[in-house]
Amino acid sequence: MKTRIKYQVGSASIQHILVLSDDLESDLQFLKTKTNNTAIHSWIDQKLAYTLAFKLKSLSLLDNMTIKHKKRSRFKTALRMFWFNLKRLFYKNEDRKIIKQCLLLSSSFIHEINKEIGSGIHSETTYSLLYDFRTKVFSNKDQINLNKLIAN
């Protein structure tokens, strides 16, 4: 039999984190539109930059494995948009709430990455990709100076 199965150990983890990073990106974009503070804008832009870099690396890795990227269903996307519209009522240029929500998003995202890393079913490439991304999310979370962001 000359059939080859090409599978990268840990591809399911990458796909799961990739879907969550899509959610994180849309949440951060939404929160960015709700503030006029330039310091918060640049802080969120940093988060978006390394999220985009992770997504590009993940998609290229999945393409090399000839695995199609999973996306959310239309129903779940519509449900998220409904949730955004509800959130819109509470975030009216209140910088503290926006920062708190960004930190909450980062914490829950780090928790999901830790669960995937803790599963232990990864190739070296997959592990290094997830670990590097977790390090960037965590270090950006620690670098925030709330007083500086709110003062601007």
C-alpha positions as YAML, in Angstrom:
chain: A
units: angstrom
residues:
- id: 1
  name: MET
  ca: [0.00, 0.00, 0.00]
- id: 2
  name: LYS
  ca: [1.45, 3.35, -1.02]
- id: 3
  name: THR
  ca: [-0.96, 5.54, 0.91]
- id: 4
  name: ARG
  ca: [0.68, 8.03, 3.23]
- id: 5
  name: ILE
  ca: [-1.02, 9.75, 6.08]
- id: 6
  name: LYS
  ca: [0.54, 13.06, 6.94]
- id: 7
  name: TYR
  ca: [-0.30, 14.10, 10.49]
- id: 8
  name: GLN
  ca: [1.50, 16.42, 12.84]
- id: 9
  name: VAL
  ca: [1.13, 15.63, 16.50]
- id: 10
  name: GLY
  ca: [-0.44, 18.64, 18.17]
- id: 11
  name: SER
  ca: [-2.29, 19.96, 15.14]
- id: 12
  name: ALA
  ca: [-5.59, 19.74, 17.02]
- id: 13
  name: SER
  ca: [-4.12, 21.97, 19.73]
- id: 14
  name: ILE
  ca: [-3.00, 24.51, 17.18]
- id: 15
  name: GLN
  ca: [-6.43, 24.51, 15.56]
- id: 16
  name: HIS
  ca: [-8.13, 25.00, 18.93]
- id: 17
  name: ILE
  ca: [-5.86, 27.91, 19.91]
- id: 18
  name: LEU
  ca: [-6.22, 29.36, 16.41]
- id: 19
  name: VAL
  ca: [-10.01, 29.51, 16.79]
- id: 20
  name: LEU
  ca: [-9.59, 31.11, 20.21]
- id: 21
  name: SER
  ca: [-7.09, 33.61, 18.82]
- id: 22
  name: ASP
  ca: [-9.69, 34.61, 16.21]
- id: 23
  name: ASP
  ca: [-12.06, 35.32, 19.09]
- id: 24
  name: LEU
  ca: [-9.37, 37.20, 21.00]
- id: 25
  name: GLU
  ca: [-8.59, 39.32, 17.97]
- id: 26
  name: SER
  ca: [-12.23, 40.28, 17.40]
- id: 27
  name: ASP
  ca: [-12.71, 41.05, 21.11]
- id: 28
  name: LEU
  ca: [-9.61, 43.26, 21.18]
- id: 29
  name: GLN
  ca: [-10.67, 45.06, 18.01]
- id: 30
  name: PHE
  ca: [-14.04, 45.74, 19.60]
- id: 31
  name: LEU
  ca: [-12.48, 47.07, 22.82]
- id: 32
  name: LYS
  ca: [-10.07, 49.22, 20.84]
- id: 33
  name: THR
  ca: [-13.00, 50.99, 19.17]
- id: 34
  name: LYS
  ca: [-14.45, 51.84, 22.57]
- id: 35
  name: THR
  ca: [-11.60, 54.06, 23.80]
- id: 36
  name: ASN
  ca: [-9.93, 57.25, 22.68]
- id: 37
  name: ASN
  ca: [-6.87, 56.73, 24.88]
- id: 38
  name: THR
  ca: [-3.76, 56.44, 22.66]
- id: 39
  name: ALA
  ca: [-1.81, 54.46, 25.27]
- id: 40
  name: ILE
  ca: [-4.54, 51.84, 25.43]
- id: 41
  name: HIS
  ca: [-4.68, 51.80, 21.63]
- id: 42
  name: SER
  ca: [-0.95, 51.06, 21.40]
- id: 43
  name: TRP
  ca: [-1.18, 48.41, 24.14]
- id: 44
  name: ILE
  ca: [-4.02, 46.66, 22.30]
- id: 45
  name: ASP
  ca: [-2.10, 47.03, 19.01]
- id: 46
  name: GLN
  ca: [0.82, 45.14, 20.59]
- id: 47
  name: LYS
  ca: [-1.55, 42.35, 21.58]
- id: 48
  name: LEU
  ca: [-3.04, 42.28, 18.09]
- id: 49
  name: ALA
  ca: [0.41, 42.20, 16.47]
- id: 50
  name: TYR
  ca: [1.63, 39.06, 18.23]
- id: 51
  name: THR
  ca: [-1.80, 37.45, 17.85]
- id: 52
  name: LEU
  ca: [-1.59, 38.02, 14.10]
- id: 53
  name: ALA
  ca: [1.99, 36.68, 14.03]
- id: 54
  name: PHE
  ca: [0.83, 33.53, 15.84]
- id: 55
  name: LYS
  ca: [-2.06, 33.09, 13.44]
- id: 56
  name: LEU
  ca: [0.20, 33.40, 10.40]
- id: 57
  name: LYS
  ca: [2.72, 30.89, 11.79]
- id: 58
  name: SER
  ca: [-0.08, 28.51, 12.74]
- id: 59
  name: LEU
  ca: [-1.75, 28.73, 9.35]
- id: 60
  name: SER
  ca: [1.53, 28.13, 7.53]
- id: 61
  name: LEU
  ca: [2.24, 25.13, 9.78]
- id: 62
  name: LEU
  ca: [-1.23, 23.73, 9.11]
- id: 63
  name: ASP
  ca: [-0.80, 24.35, 5.37]
- id: 64
  name: ASN
  ca: [2.47, 22.40, 5.42]
- id: 65
  name: MET
  ca: [0.56, 19.53, 7.02]
- id: 66
  name: THR
  ca: [-2.24, 19.95, 4.45]
- id: 67
  name: ILE
  ca: [-4.78, 20.44, 7.23]
- id: 68
  name: LYS
  ca: [-7.67, 22.80, 6.71]
- id: 69
  name: HIS
  ca: [-8.19, 25.48, 9.35]
- id: 70
  name: LYS
  ca: [-11.34, 25.04, 11.44]
- id: 71
  name: LYS
  ca: [-13.61, 28.05, 11.72]
- id: 72
  name: ARG
  ca: [-16.57, 28.82, 13.92]
- id: 73
  name: SER
  ca: [-20.04, 28.06, 12.63]
- id: 74
  name: ARG
  ca: [-22.22, 30.90, 11.41]
- id: 75
  name: PHE
  ca: [-24.54, 30.43, 14.37]
- id: 76
  name: LYS
  ca: [-21.72, 30.83, 16.89]
- id: 77
  name: THR
  ca: [-20.45, 33.87, 15.02]
- id: 78
  name: ALA
  ca: [-23.93, 35.43, 15.08]
- id: 79
  name: LEU
  ca: [-24.16, 34.67, 18.80]
- id: 80
  name: ARG
  ca: [-20.80, 36.41, 19.39]
- id: 81
  name: MET
  ca: [-21.98, 39.46, 17.47]
- id: 82
  name: PHE
  ca: [-25.11, 39.57, 19.62]
- id: 83
  name: TRP
  ca: [-22.89, 39.42, 22.71]
- id: 84
  name: PHE
  ca: [-20.79, 42.29, 21.33]
- id: 85
  name: ASN
  ca: [-23.90, 44.39, 20.91]
- id: 86
  name: LEU
  ca: [-24.81, 43.72, 24.55]
- id: 87
  name: LYS
  ca: [-21.30, 44.67, 25.67]
- id: 88
  name: ARG
  ca: [-21.54, 47.88, 23.69]
- id: 89
  name: LEU
  ca: [-24.07, 49.15, 26.23]
- id: 90
  name: PHE
  ca: [-21.51, 48.98, 29.05]
- id: 91
  name: TYR
  ca: [-18.30, 50.19, 27.39]
- id: 92
  name: LYS
  ca: [-18.71, 53.86, 26.68]
- id: 93
  name: ASN
  ca: [-15.18, 55.21, 26.88]
- id: 94
  name: GLU
  ca: [-14.52, 53.85, 30.37]
- id: 95
  name: ASP
  ca: [-10.84, 53.07, 30.23]
- id: 96
  name: ARG
  ca: [-10.68, 51.07, 33.47]
- id: 97
  name: LYS
  ca: [-13.39, 48.68, 32.30]
- id: 98
  name: ILE
  ca: [-11.70, 48.29, 28.94]
- id: 99
  name: ILE
  ca: [-8.33, 47.51, 30.54]
- id: 100
  name: LYS
  ca: [-9.98, 45.09, 32.97]
- id: 101
  name: GLN
  ca: [-11.71, 43.31, 30.10]
- id: 102
  name: CYS
  ca: [-8.44, 43.09, 28.14]
- id: 103
  name: LEU
  ca: [-6.68, 41.58, 31.16]
- id: 104
  name: LEU
  ca: [-9.55, 39.15, 31.66]
- id: 105
  name: LEU
  ca: [-9.34, 38.09, 28.01]
- id: 106
  name: SER
  ca: [-5.58, 37.57, 28.32]
- id: 107
  name: SER
  ca: [-5.97, 35.53, 31.51]
- id: 108
  name: SER
  ca: [-8.59, 33.22, 30.05]
- id: 109
  name: PHE
  ca: [-6.55, 32.86, 26.88]
- id: 110
  name: ILE
  ca: [-3.39, 31.99, 28.85]
- id: 111
  name: HIS
  ca: [-5.44, 29.40, 30.75]
- id: 112
  name: GLU
  ca: [-6.53, 27.76, 27.48]
- id: 113
  name: ILE
  ca: [-2.95, 27.76, 26.16]
- id: 114
  name: ASN
  ca: [-1.73, 26.20, 29.42]
- id: 115
  name: LYS
  ca: [-4.37, 23.47, 29.10]
- id: 116
  name: GLU
  ca: [-3.20, 22.69, 25.56]
- id: 117
  name: ILE
  ca: [0.47, 22.72, 26.55]
- id: 118
  name: GLY
  ca: [-0.32, 20.58, 29.59]
- id: 119
  name: SER
  ca: [-1.95, 17.91, 27.47]
- id: 120
  name: GLY
  ca: [1.57, 16.89, 26.45]
- id: 121
  name: ILE
  ca: [0.63, 15.66, 22.99]
- id: 122
  name: HIS
  ca: [2.80, 17.89, 20.81]
- id: 123
  name: SER
  ca: [5.64, 17.79, 18.39]
- id: 124
  name: GLU
  ca: [8.62, 20.02, 19.07]
- id: 125
  name: THR
  ca: [7.41, 22.56, 16.50]
- id: 126
  name: THR
  ca: [3.91, 22.70, 17.94]
- id: 127
  name: TYR
  ca: [5.16, 22.97, 21.51]
- id: 128
  name: SER
  ca: [7.57, 25.78, 20.71]
- id: 129
  name: LEU
  ca: [4.86, 27.69, 18.81]
- id: 130
  name: LEU
  ca: [2.38, 27.44, 21.70]
- id: 131
  name: TYR
  ca: [5.02, 28.14, 24.35]
- id: 132
  name: ASP
  ca: [6.34, 31.23, 22.55]
- id: 133
  name: PHE
  ca: [2.82, 32.57, 22.10]
- id: 134
  name: ARG
  ca: [2.00, 31.99, 25.77]
- id: 135
  name: THR
  ca: [5.19, 33.81, 26.77]
- id: 136
  name: LYS
  ca: [4.26, 36.81, 24.62]
- id: 137
  name: VAL
  ca: [0.72, 36.97, 25.98]
- id: 138
  name: PHE
  ca: [1.95, 36.65, 29.56]
- id: 139
  name: SER
  ca: [4.79, 39.16, 29.24]
- id: 140
  name: ASN
  ca: [2.49, 41.73, 27.63]
- id: 141
  name: LYS
  ca: [0.04, 41.23, 30.47]
- id: 142
  name: ASP
  ca: [2.76, 41.96, 33.04]
- id: 143
  name: GLN
  ca: [4.11, 45.05, 31.27]
- id: 144
  name: ILE
  ca: [0.96, 47.07, 31.67]
- id: 145
  name: ASN
  ca: [1.11, 50.15, 33.84]
- id: 146
  name: LEU
  ca: [-2.50, 50.94, 34.66]
- id: 147
  name: ASN
  ca: [-1.86, 54.45, 35.94]
- id: 148
  name: LYS
  ca: [0.03, 55.38, 32.77]
- id: 149
  name: LEU
  ca: [-2.72, 54.01, 30.52]
- id: 150
  name: ILE
  ca: [-5.51, 55.73, 32.40]
- id: 151
  name: ALA
  ca: [-3.66, 59.05, 32.77]
- id: 152
  name: ASN
  ca: [-3.36, 59.56, 28.99]
...
